[in-house]
Amino acid sequence: MGERVAGSAGTGSAEGFATLLRELKDRSGLSYGTLAKRLHMSTSTLHRYCNGAAVPNDYAPVERLARVCRATPPELVELHRRWVLADAARAAASQVRRESGEAAAGGAVLAAGEPDTAEPGETAGAPGADTQDASNEPDEPVVVSLPGASAVPRRRRTVLVASAAAAVLVASLLAARAPWAGDSGTSTTGNLSDAGNQKTVDASAPPDAPTPNTPGSTPQTRAGATGDRRTAETSTTPGTAAPDTSTAPIPGSAAVPLTVRTRPYVYDSPCSQRFLVDSAPAQMGPPANEENAPRWAASYGAVSSDEQRVALTVQGAGSQTVVLEALHVSIVSRNAPLAWNDYAMGVGCGGGVETKSFDVDLDSGSPTATVKNGQRDFPYSVSQSDPEVFYVTAHTKAHDVRWSLTLDWSSGTRHGTVRADNGGTPFRTSADAARPGYDYPLGGSDWIPRTP
């Protein structure tokens, strides 16, 4: 996990990410057009990824590209690390652009509120219009009354516009401040979803320390522009990208100095992922690729069959180094295997690339995460510029198991625990118990019974 692959560019930017993509593409000997067809994406999109003009929103297409180009396990790990850094840099740049746009909008409103009448002794005229001597202007201003409307003095209108602009600026400044929840309770465990949303608190924080506002927590209210109306806001919205957390935590605050992003269904190959679904083949749609697997599984109520491979991307949220001390497995429930049909997400696959990972036997009385394929055991250290990616493969042959993972961390005198699961719910893996299996042939349109 700690291996790094040398590249011809820095690894802390989109250029470093694009450089490794180009190296893999050039080594494969495939043209952009051929590679794009195999990845089911447009040639222009692939070209933009490889020249650094764009960064993919999700890592799944990047991993497919790397596997088609026969990337080695260390290269897969390094490619994911560079994508995490490039994705974080893009999010930070987007935040800067939004803030700049809000500032520019505020300036435009203020400019619009300036008086458009000439000051005493000056001549007012439209741009490009001929100017005349002030002595030729009438002594009294000409006021044109609109039918059904009363004339409002310009200076009064100017004051109103300026007041509205000031209110917009005040609201923007309040929104720019970090939201904090009003709950006074603390917890040593947080929930992390595959979308990046997090609910984490510091175990060493005092009981009355403020905790970051998160989805599912009590929304914080803020005073509106009028001072009488209060609006509820939360730091993130479920289903949207999480806000940038790259800034260092405020001393004495309850902010956890790391973030964890979870991918609940990682395909070694499309054939490696199978789901149990309580539906007949005629009621099932086509199989899903890794990128769409979470939505597909949620839509059909699917459960991983026999084995589930998850990925945890852990990154520091500030300049300080965070030590990851241990990875634990928590069993939520263990029941009889599901009597559902087994559906494979792919057919006709070759041998997969053996990736370093942690192995979990869910049938064990006290499951532990053991190293596999040369994986180095804990502890690890992470920072904002040096994330780590952990692959965990959990399997069962006799049960339907709900489970989750927890990471113990420490940073200086602070320490705590972070929980990783599937969007706030436990991972779920069930043995197939010799259930009927179905495959979806390439180019086909229906599920067919699996042949032994």
XYZ file of C-alpha atoms in Angstrom:
452
model
C 0.000 0.000 0.000
C 2.874 2.308 0.710
C 4.577 1.737 -2.682
C 4.791 4.645 -5.027
C 5.251 4.588 -8.813
C 7.687 7.054 -10.309
C 6.228 9.436 -12.837
C 7.489 12.223 -15.039
C 5.339 14.852 -13.340
C 4.287 15.809 -9.859
C 1.624 13.713 -8.201
C -0.130 16.544 -6.385
C -2.133 17.921 -9.320
C -4.302 17.004 -12.282
C -1.170 16.988 -14.439
C 0.410 14.248 -12.320
C -2.785 12.200 -12.646
C -2.977 12.772 -16.420
C 0.702 11.869 -16.845
C 0.223 8.416 -15.350
C -2.890 7.892 -17.503
C -0.872 8.746 -20.633
C 1.937 6.413 -19.598
C -0.516 3.528 -19.187
C -2.276 4.343 -22.454
C 0.973 4.623 -24.446
C 2.306 1.377 -22.970
C -0.867 -0.485 -23.977
C -0.276 0.326 -27.651
C -3.994 1.050 -28.120
C -5.282 4.115 -29.917
C -7.628 6.575 -28.224
C -10.500 5.335 -30.384
C -9.931 1.658 -29.619
C -9.476 2.285 -25.913
C -12.579 4.500 -25.762
C -14.713 1.751 -27.351
C -13.533 -0.794 -24.798
C -14.331 1.626 -21.978
C -17.727 2.640 -23.445
C -16.875 6.349 -23.460
C -16.311 8.956 -26.166
C -12.848 9.443 -27.654
C -12.899 13.158 -26.811
C -13.667 12.430 -23.140
C -10.782 9.945 -22.907
C -8.454 12.438 -24.598
C -9.414 15.160 -22.108
C -8.660 12.822 -19.199
C -5.249 11.943 -20.597
C -4.164 15.503 -21.402
C -5.267 16.887 -18.024
C -8.133 19.025 -19.350
C -10.664 17.186 -17.163
C -10.716 14.952 -14.085
C -13.319 12.147 -13.869
C -15.983 12.672 -11.213
C -15.780 9.007 -10.227
C -12.819 6.645 -10.013
C -14.586 3.638 -11.585
C -13.858 4.575 -15.262
C -10.259 5.321 -14.328
C -9.828 1.879 -12.794
C -11.387 0.216 -15.851
C -8.929 2.089 -18.070
C -6.010 1.013 -15.923
C -7.049 -2.652 -15.965
C -7.527 -2.646 -19.754
C -3.995 -1.219 -20.009
C -2.779 -4.035 -17.673
C -1.636 -1.764 -14.853
C 0.250 -3.480 -12.045
C -1.159 -3.481 -8.478
C 1.287 -0.724 -7.342
C 0.259 1.351 -10.385
C -3.425 0.903 -9.520
C -2.790 2.156 -6.007
C -0.722 5.122 -7.224
C -3.314 6.007 -9.892
C -6.055 6.099 -7.248
C -3.878 8.269 -4.993
C -3.272 10.768 -7.808
C -6.967 10.830 -8.703
C -7.857 11.632 -5.069
C -5.438 14.586 -5.081
C -6.621 15.842 -8.489
C -10.271 15.534 -7.423
C -9.571 17.479 -4.211
C -7.736 20.200 -6.169
C -10.697 20.486 -8.555
C -13.138 20.830 -5.645
C -10.980 23.554 -4.081
C -10.773 25.420 -7.404
C -14.556 25.213 -7.811
C -15.019 26.672 -4.330
C -12.702 29.571 -5.174
C -14.618 30.248 -8.404
C -17.946 30.231 -6.552
C -16.655 32.664 -3.951
C -15.198 34.913 -6.663
C -18.507 34.832 -8.533
C -20.444 35.806 -5.408
C -18.049 38.686 -4.761
C -18.347 39.864 -8.378
C -22.157 39.662 -8.186
C -22.133 41.724 -5.014
C -19.933 44.337 -6.676
C -22.233 44.488 -9.680
C -25.268 45.111 -7.468
C -23.453 47.908 -5.674
C -22.432 49.442 -8.989
C -26.032 49.251 -10.199
C -27.126 51.130 -7.084
C -24.981 54.210 -7.772
C -26.904 57.392 -8.655
C -27.332 57.805 -12.391
C -28.078 61.538 -12.084
C -25.362 64.105 -12.498
C -23.887 65.746 -9.441
C -24.230 69.521 -9.190
C -22.013 71.188 -11.760
C -21.609 67.989 -13.867
C -23.287 66.933 -17.089
C -25.153 63.652 -17.306
C -25.396 61.856 -20.596
C -25.646 58.403 -22.049
C -22.450 56.827 -23.397
C -21.897 57.804 -26.982
C -24.461 60.609 -26.867
C -23.549 64.225 -27.695
C -23.014 66.374 -24.603
C -24.314 69.864 -24.256
C -23.371 72.787 -22.056
C -25.134 72.727 -18.682
C -26.457 76.215 -19.314
C -28.639 74.865 -22.129
C -30.383 72.362 -19.813
C -33.722 73.362 -18.256
C -33.632 74.632 -14.676
C -36.183 72.038 -13.521
C -35.811 68.277 -14.119
C -38.223 66.654 -16.534
C -40.226 63.908 -14.812
C -42.122 61.406 -16.935
C -45.008 59.766 -15.067
C -45.820 56.169 -16.027
C -49.521 55.254 -16.111
C -50.601 53.431 -13.000
C -47.272 53.933 -11.196
C -45.943 56.617 -8.958
C -42.597 58.277 -9.588
C -39.918 57.311 -7.064
C -37.070 59.755 -6.493
C -33.784 58.386 -7.848
C -31.859 58.938 -4.647
C -34.470 56.992 -2.692
C -34.228 54.159 -5.227
C -30.455 54.262 -4.867
C -30.705 53.871 -1.102
C -33.069 50.923 -1.487
C -30.782 49.166 -3.978
C -27.738 49.782 -1.787
C -29.570 48.384 1.237
C -30.515 45.244 -0.693
C -26.910 44.827 -1.833
C -25.670 45.148 1.735
C -28.147 42.487 2.827
C -26.866 40.142 0.091
C -23.269 40.682 1.223
C -24.147 40.033 4.872
C -25.963 36.806 3.931
C -22.955 35.728 1.838
C -20.579 36.337 4.727
C -22.787 34.310 7.078
C -23.014 31.446 4.573
C -19.218 31.430 4.169
C -18.714 30.635 7.848
C -18.380 26.955 8.779
C -21.733 25.598 10.011
C -21.775 24.029 13.482
C -24.513 21.902 14.931
C -26.321 22.953 18.045
C -26.152 19.468 19.668
C -24.004 19.324 22.771
C -23.610 15.540 22.853
C -20.485 13.839 21.452
C -19.702 10.462 19.975
C -16.468 8.679 19.205
C -17.810 7.152 16.027
C -18.795 8.715 12.687
C -20.676 7.485 9.621
C -19.045 7.754 6.222
C -20.858 7.090 2.960
C -19.598 6.357 -0.600
C -20.629 9.913 -1.594
C -18.127 11.333 0.848
C -20.620 12.702 3.336
C -19.317 12.313 6.868
C -20.438 12.465 10.480
C -17.336 12.455 12.638
C -16.383 13.835 16.027
C -13.239 13.868 18.142
C -13.196 11.381 21.016
C -10.951 13.659 23.076
C -13.135 16.760 22.709
C -14.953 18.036 25.807
C -18.666 17.157 26.069
C -19.749 20.702 25.332
C -17.542 21.128 22.262
C -19.369 22.021 19.024
C -19.595 19.246 16.426
C -19.615 19.669 12.643
C -23.080 19.823 11.141
C -23.786 16.815 8.937
C -26.666 15.127 7.108
C -28.927 13.578 9.683
C -27.880 15.931 12.462
C -29.964 18.747 13.830
C -29.851 21.588 11.274
C -28.411 24.822 12.544
C -30.448 27.977 12.116
C -28.984 31.296 11.121
C -30.429 34.788 11.223
C -31.690 35.992 7.869
C -31.005 39.352 6.271
C -33.958 40.995 8.027
C -32.925 39.781 11.475
C -36.421 38.327 12.111
C -36.519 35.332 9.797
C -34.339 32.285 10.508
C -33.501 29.643 7.930
C -32.259 26.104 8.549
C -29.100 25.054 6.711
C -26.895 21.978 6.782
C -23.315 21.615 5.642
C -24.105 19.007 2.990
C -27.088 17.588 1.180
C -27.448 13.813 0.769
C -26.616 12.817 -2.788
C -24.330 15.802 -3.445
C -20.590 16.144 -3.242
C -19.188 16.753 0.207
C -17.654 20.160 0.899
C -13.900 20.578 0.808
C -12.419 19.559 4.163
C -8.763 20.203 3.328
C -8.324 22.996 5.876
C -6.703 22.182 9.198
C -9.103 21.692 12.117
C -9.618 24.622 14.447
C -7.701 24.104 17.724
C -10.091 22.908 20.408
C -12.833 22.024 17.887
C -14.391 18.606 17.445
C -13.467 18.279 13.762
C -11.817 14.983 12.854
C -8.504 15.591 11.002
C -9.232 13.047 8.263
C -11.860 12.064 5.713
C -12.842 8.600 4.476
C -14.534 7.891 1.158
C -16.107 4.452 0.753
C -16.730 2.486 -2.436
C -19.025 -0.387 -1.378
C -18.719 -2.513 -4.540
C -15.266 -2.822 -6.098
C -15.013 -5.131 -9.120
C -11.790 -7.122 -9.587
C -13.539 -7.851 -12.877
C -17.230 -7.708 -13.863
C -17.397 -11.480 -13.314
C -16.159 -11.158 -9.741
C -19.275 -9.314 -8.548
C -22.504 -11.221 -7.992
C -25.678 -10.090 -6.265
C -28.526 -11.948 -4.580
C -31.917 -10.469 -5.500
C -35.399 -11.580 -4.439
C -36.808 -11.237 -7.963
C -37.308 -13.459 -11.004
C -35.067 -12.923 -14.082
C -37.980 -11.469 -16.053
C -38.218 -8.649 -13.508
C -34.517 -7.751 -13.688
C -32.838 -5.136 -15.849
C -29.345 -5.458 -17.381
C -26.341 -5.826 -15.050
C -24.516 -2.756 -13.748
C -20.891 -1.731 -14.013
C -18.968 -0.737 -10.900
C -19.844 2.949 -11.211
C -23.584 2.218 -11.229
C -23.521 -0.751 -8.826
C -24.649 1.228 -5.730
C -27.729 2.562 -7.533
C -28.474 -0.839 -9.115
C -28.199 -2.626 -5.770
C -30.385 -0.057 -4.011
C -33.021 -0.249 -6.749
C -33.368 -4.036 -6.549
C -32.608 -4.465 -2.845
C -29.594 -6.546 -3.890
C -27.068 -8.106 -1.491
C -23.493 -9.102 -2.366
C -23.281 -12.834 -2.983
C -20.554 -14.843 -1.194
C -18.038 -11.980 -1.284
C -17.923 -8.190 -1.118
C -14.923 -6.028 -1.898
C -14.905 -2.434 -0.577
C -12.345 0.361 -0.873
C -11.570 3.014 1.737
C -9.744 6.157 0.657
C -8.373 7.867 3.748
C -6.946 11.397 3.494
C -5.803 13.902 6.065
C -7.865 17.089 6.321
C -4.947 19.378 7.154
C -1.180 19.680 7.165
C -0.781 17.540 10.288
C -0.003 13.846 9.931
C -2.693 11.460 11.171
C -1.700 7.982 12.285
C -4.123 5.159 11.437
C -3.523 2.665 14.211
C -5.861 -0.240 13.465
C -8.729 -1.482 11.278
C -11.528 -3.376 13.014
C -14.508 -5.397 11.777
C -17.865 -5.044 13.551
C -20.625 -7.628 13.054
C -24.096 -6.075 13.285
C -26.092 -9.255 12.628
C -25.570 -12.801 11.391
C -28.491 -14.895 10.063
C -29.251 -17.793 7.734
C -28.261 -17.277 4.063
C -30.778 -15.579 1.798
C -32.837 -17.901 -0.433
C -32.680 -15.518 -3.404
C -31.511 -15.769 -7.015
C -27.850 -15.120 -7.852
C -27.082 -12.637 -10.662
C -23.578 -12.125 -12.126
C -22.543 -8.669 -13.310
C -20.366 -10.031 -16.138
C -19.427 -13.121 -18.151
C -16.394 -14.332 -20.089
C -13.801 -12.544 -17.946
C -10.139 -13.491 -17.725
C -8.065 -13.716 -14.572
C -8.146 -10.604 -12.396
C -5.160 -8.690 -11.054
C -4.290 -9.744 -7.514
C -4.377 -6.509 -5.516
C -3.017 -5.968 -2.043
C -5.909 -6.041 0.392
C -7.238 -7.028 3.796
C -9.197 -10.266 4.034
C -12.189 -10.744 6.367
C -13.819 -14.107 7.143
C -17.368 -13.143 8.129
C -18.083 -16.697 9.323
C -15.465 -16.360 12.065
C -16.664 -15.840 15.628
C -14.594 -12.634 15.905
C -13.675 -11.517 12.367
C -10.416 -9.593 11.909
C -8.850 -7.831 8.938
C -5.832 -9.913 7.923
C -3.248 -8.933 5.296
C -3.437 -10.516 1.849
C -1.272 -10.521 -1.317
C 1.642 -8.708 0.332
C -0.472 -6.051 2.035
C 1.403 -4.277 4.842
C -0.358 -4.286 8.197
C -1.181 -1.234 10.323
C -0.180 1.376 11.444
C -0.246 3.814 8.502
C 0.087 7.581 8.341
C -1.870 9.954 6.085
C -1.975 13.671 5.385
C -3.733 15.947 2.942
C -1.050 15.377 0.292
C -0.454 11.685 1.060
C -3.699 9.650 1.169
C -3.958 5.873 1.465
C -6.323 3.419 -0.239
C -7.315 0.231 1.578
C -9.095 -2.660 -0.145
C -11.086 -5.002 2.100
C -12.467 -8.327 0.834
C -15.127 -9.892 3.073
C -16.581 -13.340 2.369
C -19.035 -15.828 3.844
C -20.092 -19.371 2.995
C -22.779 -19.953 5.628
C -24.482 -16.731 6.702
C -26.251 -13.499 5.793
C -24.048 -10.927 7.532
C -24.435 -7.208 8.165
C -21.076 -5.650 9.042
C -19.066 -2.426 9.128
C -15.467 -1.246 9.541
C -13.884 1.107 12.073
C -10.557 2.925 11.911
C -8.658 3.980 15.037
C -6.713 7.219 14.495
C -4.498 9.566 16.463
C -2.947 12.961 15.816
C -0.768 14.441 18.526
C -2.732 14.286 21.776
C -6.033 13.675 19.974
C -7.469 10.257 19.111
C -10.745 8.757 18.021
C -12.558 6.207 15.883
C -14.202 6.569 12.469
C -16.751 4.100 11.123
C -17.020 3.218 7.429
C -20.202 1.698 6.022
C -22.518 1.851 3.023
C -24.088 5.291 3.162
C -25.048 5.102 6.837
C -26.154 1.458 6.752
C -24.001 -1.633 7.334
C -22.459 -3.547 4.465
C -24.383 -6.753 3.754
C -22.972 -9.986 2.339
C -24.766 -13.352 2.104
C -23.728 -16.852 1.074
C -25.516 -17.998 -2.075
C -26.288 -21.440 -0.535
C -26.437 -23.136 -3.973
C -29.107 -20.742 -5.178
C -30.108 -20.611 -8.887
C -27.620 -18.499 -10.845
C -28.186 -16.301 -13.893
C -25.854 -14.643 -16.412
C -26.414 -11.842 -18.915
C -24.576 -12.762 -22.165
C -22.599 -10.112 -24.028
C -24.890 -8.606 -26.659
C -27.897 -10.347 -25.129
C -31.134 -8.881 -23.842
C -32.248 -11.421 -21.213
C -30.899 -13.241 -18.199
C -30.222 -16.938 -18.841
C -29.638 -19.790 -16.356
C -25.963 -20.206 -15.447
C -24.337 -23.365 -16.725
C -22.037 -25.298 -14.369
